[in-house]
């Protein structure tokens, strides 16, 4: 059973960079796609992008493309998210998730981590 | 971008009721649609993928239908555990979620 765990600072200063890591256990990140999703309090889900665990090739949501970067660390079985130039609008619960092999829906999710953007 | 529109935004129902939530895509997504259930403070959980395939372990009272741009999630007989927020999600072109439907107790 694949398990995912997000980690990173819970508070980020406006205009700075948000950085989160997702640690995967119970399976290798290689050979699968992995996504980041966020959810502002009381609102819906927004997909940020996905990364392929073998090559590190990433695809990003066009609405955030210029500010989002994803990367992988195969030695640690982790993948990461960076969002630059954050504002209060980036305050949300951030989830990492695994894309299913038989389609691109999300079949395993982390528990989520709250990131607040505030000075 | 493919936009997903769910209706209703909120649905009040009673245990034992049959309920249907609809989801419309801004362009054809064929059958590349999933449904998720989310409870407060928890991550979403996939219920159905490829429009109508139940994820292993999901009760058979859940069913999905549709194709192209019109889709539906039906719960045949509501149970207390089903009161939650439901999201549709297309994966024909990247991933886009609907805005959610909160299913609440009448």
CSV table of C-alpha atoms in Angstrom, one decimal:
chain,number,residue,atom,x,y,z
A,1,UNK,CA,0.0,0.0,0.0
A,2,UNK,CA,1.5,3.3,-1.1
A,3,UNK,CA,1.6,6.0,1.5
A,4,UNK,CA,2.5,9.7,1.0
A,5,UNK,CA,3.5,12.3,3.6
A,6,UNK,CA,3.9,16.0,2.9
A,7,UNK,CA,6.4,18.1,4.9
A,8,UNK,CA,7.6,21.7,4.9
A,9,UNK,CA,7.2,25.0,6.6
A,10,UNK,CA,3.7,25.9,7.7
A,11,UNK,CA,4.3,29.6,7.4
A,12,UNK,CA,5.8,31.5,4.4
A,13,UNK,CA,6.4,35.2,4.1
A,14,UNK,CA,4.7,37.0,1.2
A,15,UNK,CA,6.9,37.3,-2.0
A,16,UNK,CA,9.1,34.4,-0.9
A,17,UNK,CA,9.1,30.8,-2.1
A,18,UNK,CA,6.9,28.0,-0.7
A,19,UNK,CA,8.7,24.6,-0.6
A,20,UNK,CA,7.2,21.3,0.2
A,21,UNK,CA,8.4,17.7,0.0
A,22,UNK,CA,6.3,14.5,-0.4
A,23,UNK,CA,7.9,11.3,0.9
A,24,UNK,CA,6.6,8.1,-0.6
A,25,UNK,CA,6.6,4.7,1.2
A,26,UNK,CA,5.4,1.3,0.1
A,27,UNK,CA,6.5,1.8,-3.5
A,28,UNK,CA,9.0,3.5,-5.7
A,29,UNK,CA,8.4,6.9,-7.2
A,30,UNK,CA,10.0,5.5,-10.4
A,31,UNK,CA,7.5,4.5,-13.1
A,32,UNK,CA,4.6,6.6,-11.8
A,33,UNK,CA,3.3,10.1,-12.1
A,34,UNK,CA,2.9,12.2,-9.0
A,35,UNK,CA,0.8,15.3,-8.5
A,36,UNK,CA,0.4,18.3,-6.2
A,37,UNK,CA,-3.1,19.6,-5.4
A,38,UNK,CA,-4.1,22.5,-3.1
A,39,UNK,CA,-7.3,23.5,-1.4
A,40,UNK,CA,-7.9,26.9,0.2
A,41,UNK,CA,-10.0,26.8,3.4
A,42,UNK,CA,-13.6,26.1,2.6
A,43,UNK,CA,-13.0,26.0,-1.2
A,44,UNK,CA,-12.4,23.5,-3.9
A,45,UNK,CA,-9.5,21.5,-5.2
A,46,UNK,CA,-6.9,22.9,-7.6
A,47,UNK,CA,-4.4,20.7,-9.4
A,48,UNK,CA,-0.9,22.3,-9.6
A,49,UNK,CA,0.9,19.9,-11.7
A,50,UNK,CA,2.4,16.4,-12.0
A,51,UNK,CA,5.9,14.9,-12.4
A,52,UNK,CA,7.1,11.6,-13.8
A,53,UNK,CA,9.1,9.7,-11.2
A,54,UNK,CA,11.5,8.2,-13.6
A,55,UNK,CA,12.6,11.2,-15.7
A,56,UNK,CA,11.5,14.2,-13.7
A,57,UNK,CA,9.5,15.5,-16.6
A,58,UNK,CA,6.8,17.8,-15.3
A,59,UNK,CA,3.5,19.3,-16.5
A,60,UNK,CA,2.0,22.3,-14.8
A,61,UNK,CA,-1.4,23.9,-14.5
A,62,UNK,CA,-1.2,26.8,-17.0
A,63,UNK,CA,-2.7,29.2,-14.5
A,64,UNK,CA,0.3,28.8,-12.2
A,65,UNK,CA,2.9,27.6,-14.7
A,66,UNK,CA,5.3,30.5,-14.3
A,67,UNK,CA,5.5,30.2,-10.5
A,68,UNK,CA,5.5,26.4,-10.0
A,69,UNK,CA,8.4,24.0,-10.2
A,70,UNK,CA,8.4,20.3,-9.3
A,71,UNK,CA,11.4,17.9,-8.9
A,72,UNK,CA,12.2,14.4,-7.8
A,73,UNK,CA,14.9,12.8,-5.6
A,74,UNK,CA,15.0,9.1,-6.4
A,75,UNK,CA,17.6,8.4,-3.7
A,76,UNK,CA,15.1,9.5,-1.1
A,77,UNK,CA,12.0,8.4,-2.9
A,78,UNK,CA,10.6,11.9,-2.7
A,79,UNK,CA,9.2,14.6,-4.9
A,80,UNK,CA,9.0,18.3,-4.3
A,81,UNK,CA,7.0,21.5,-5.0
A,82,UNK,CA,8.2,25.1,-5.2
A,83,UNK,CA,5.9,28.0,-5.6
A,84,UNK,CA,7.6,31.4,-6.1
A,85,UNK,CA,6.4,34.9,-5.2
A,86,UNK,CA,3.7,33.7,-2.9
A,87,UNK,CA,0.8,35.9,-1.8
A,88,UNK,CA,-2.1,35.3,0.7
A,89,UNK,CA,-4.0,33.7,-2.2
A,90,UNK,CA,-1.5,30.8,-2.0
A,91,UNK,CA,-2.6,30.0,1.6
A,92,UNK,CA,-4.1,26.5,1.4
A,93,UNK,CA,-3.9,22.8,2.4
A,94,UNK,CA,-1.4,21.3,0.0
A,95,UNK,CA,-1.7,17.6,-0.9
A,96,UNK,CA,0.6,15.3,-2.7
A,97,UNK,CA,-0.9,12.4,-4.6
A,98,UNK,CA,-0.2,9.5,-6.9
A,99,UNK,CA,-1.6,9.4,-10.4
A,100,UNK,CA,-3.2,6.0,-11.2
A,101,UNK,CA,-1.3,3.9,-13.8
A,102,UNK,CA,-4.5,3.1,-15.7
A,103,UNK,CA,-5.7,6.7,-16.0
A,104,UNK,CA,-4.6,10.0,-14.6
A,105,UNK,CA,-7.0,10.1,-11.7
A,106,UNK,CA,-5.5,10.3,-8.2
A,107,UNK,CA,-5.6,7.0,-6.4
A,108,UNK,CA,-3.4,7.7,-3.3
A,109,UNK,CA,-3.2,10.9,-1.4
A,110,UNK,CA,-1.2,12.3,1.5
A,111,UNK,CA,-3.0,13.7,4.5
A,112,UNK,CA,-2.3,17.3,3.4
A,113,UNK,CA,-0.3,20.1,5.1
A,114,UNK,CA,-1.5,23.6,5.7
A,115,UNK,CA,0.6,26.4,4.4
A,116,UNK,CA,-0.2,30.0,5.5
A,117,UNK,CA,1.3,33.0,3.7
A,118,UNK,CA,1.6,35.8,6.1
A,119,UNK,CA,4.1,38.3,7.3
B,1,UNK,CA,-8.5,24.6,-20.3
B,2,UNK,CA,-11.4,22.2,-19.6
B,3,UNK,CA,-13.9,23.6,-17.1
B,4,UNK,CA,-16.0,21.3,-14.9
B,5,UNK,CA,-19.3,22.5,-13.5
B,6,UNK,CA,-21.1,20.5,-10.8
B,7,UNK,CA,-24.7,20.9,-9.7
B,8,UNK,CA,-26.1,21.4,-7.2
B,9,UNK,CA,-23.6,23.1,-5.0
B,10,UNK,CA,-25.4,21.8,-1.9
B,11,UNK,CA,-27.8,19.0,-1.6
B,12,UNK,CA,-30.0,18.2,1.4
B,13,UNK,CA,-31.2,14.6,1.7
B,14,UNK,CA,-32.2,12.0,4.2
B,15,UNK,CA,-30.8,8.5,5.0
B,16,UNK,CA,-32.3,6.1,2.5
B,17,UNK,CA,-32.8,8.7,-0.3
B,18,UNK,CA,-31.6,8.2,-3.8
B,19,UNK,CA,-29.5,11.2,-4.9
B,20,UNK,CA,-27.8,12.3,-8.1
B,21,UNK,CA,-25.0,14.9,-8.6
B,22,UNK,CA,-24.3,16.1,-12.1
B,23,UNK,CA,-21.1,17.3,-13.7
B,24,UNK,CA,-20.7,19.0,-17.0
B,25,UNK,CA,-17.5,19.5,-19.0
B,26,UNK,CA,-16.8,22.5,-21.2
B,27,UNK,CA,-15.7,20.1,-24.0
B,28,UNK,CA,-15.8,16.4,-24.6
B,29,UNK,CA,-13.7,14.4,-22.1
B,30,UNK,CA,-15.0,11.0,-23.5
B,31,UNK,CA,-15.2,8.9,-20.3
B,32,UNK,CA,-12.1,10.3,-18.5
B,33,UNK,CA,-13.9,11.3,-15.4
B,34,UNK,CA,-13.4,10.4,-11.7
B,35,UNK,CA,-15.5,11.1,-8.6
B,36,UNK,CA,-14.1,11.8,-5.2
B,37,UNK,CA,-15.5,11.9,-1.7
B,38,UNK,CA,-14.0,14.3,0.9
B,39,UNK,CA,-14.9,14.6,4.6
B,40,UNK,CA,-13.9,17.5,6.7
B,41,UNK,CA,-10.2,17.6,7.6
B,42,UNK,CA,-9.4,14.6,5.3
B,43,UNK,CA,-7.9,14.1,1.9
B,44,UNK,CA,-10.3,13.2,-1.0
B,45,UNK,CA,-10.8,9.6,-1.7
B,46,UNK,CA,-11.5,8.3,-5.2
B,47,UNK,CA,-14.8,6.5,-5.6
B,48,UNK,CA,-15.2,6.0,-9.3
B,49,UNK,CA,-12.9,6.3,-12.3
B,50,UNK,CA,-13.4,6.2,-16.0
B,51,UNK,CA,-16.9,7.4,-15.5
B,52,UNK,CA,-18.4,4.2,-14.1
B,53,UNK,CA,-15.7,1.9,-12.6
B,54,UNK,CA,-16.0,1.6,-8.9
B,55,UNK,CA,-12.7,1.7,-7.0
B,56,UNK,CA,-12.1,-1.5,-5.0
B,57,UNK,CA,-13.9,-1.4,-1.7
B,58,UNK,CA,-16.4,1.3,-2.6
B,59,UNK,CA,-20.0,0.2,-1.8
B,60,UNK,CA,-22.2,-0.7,-4.8
B,61,UNK,CA,-24.7,1.9,-3.9
B,62,UNK,CA,-22.4,4.4,-5.7
B,63,UNK,CA,-22.6,4.4,-9.4
B,64,UNK,CA,-21.5,6.7,-12.2
B,65,UNK,CA,-22.7,7.3,-15.7
B,66,UNK,CA,-22.3,9.6,-18.7
B,67,UNK,CA,-19.9,10.3,-21.6
B,68,UNK,CA,-18.7,13.3,-23.6
B,69,UNK,CA,-19.7,16.3,-21.5
B,70,UNK,CA,-22.5,15.1,-19.2
B,71,UNK,CA,-21.9,12.9,-16.2
B,72,UNK,CA,-23.6,11.9,-13.0
B,73,UNK,CA,-22.9,10.3,-9.7
B,74,UNK,CA,-25.8,8.5,-8.1
B,75,UNK,CA,-26.0,7.1,-4.6
B,76,UNK,CA,-28.9,4.7,-4.5
B,77,UNK,CA,-29.7,4.7,-0.8
B,78,UNK,CA,-27.9,7.2,1.3
B,79,UNK,CA,-26.1,6.0,4.4
B,80,UNK,CA,-25.0,8.1,7.3
B,81,UNK,CA,-21.3,7.8,6.2
B,82,UNK,CA,-22.1,9.3,2.8
B,83,UNK,CA,-22.7,12.9,4.0
B,84,UNK,CA,-19.6,14.6,2.6
B,85,UNK,CA,-18.5,16.8,-0.2
B,86,UNK,CA,-18.2,15.2,-3.7
B,87,UNK,CA,-15.9,16.4,-6.5
B,88,UNK,CA,-15.8,15.4,-10.2
B,89,UNK,CA,-12.5,15.5,-12.0
B,90,UNK,CA,-11.6,15.2,-15.6
B,91,UNK,CA,-8.4,13.7,-16.8
B,92,UNK,CA,-8.7,13.9,-20.5
B,93,UNK,CA,-6.4,17.0,-20.6
B,94,UNK,CA,-4.4,17.4,-17.5
B,95,UNK,CA,-6.6,17.5,-14.5
B,96,UNK,CA,-9.5,19.8,-13.5
B,97,UNK,CA,-11.9,19.5,-10.6
B,98,UNK,CA,-15.5,20.6,-10.3
B,99,UNK,CA,-16.3,23.1,-7.6
B,100,UNK,CA,-17.8,20.4,-5.3
B,101,UNK,CA,-21.2,19.4,-4.1
B,102,UNK,CA,-21.8,19.3,-0.3
B,103,UNK,CA,-24.3,16.6,0.6
B,104,UNK,CA,-25.9,17.4,3.9
B,105,UNK,CA,-28.4,15.8,6.2
B,106,UNK,CA,-32.0,17.2,5.7
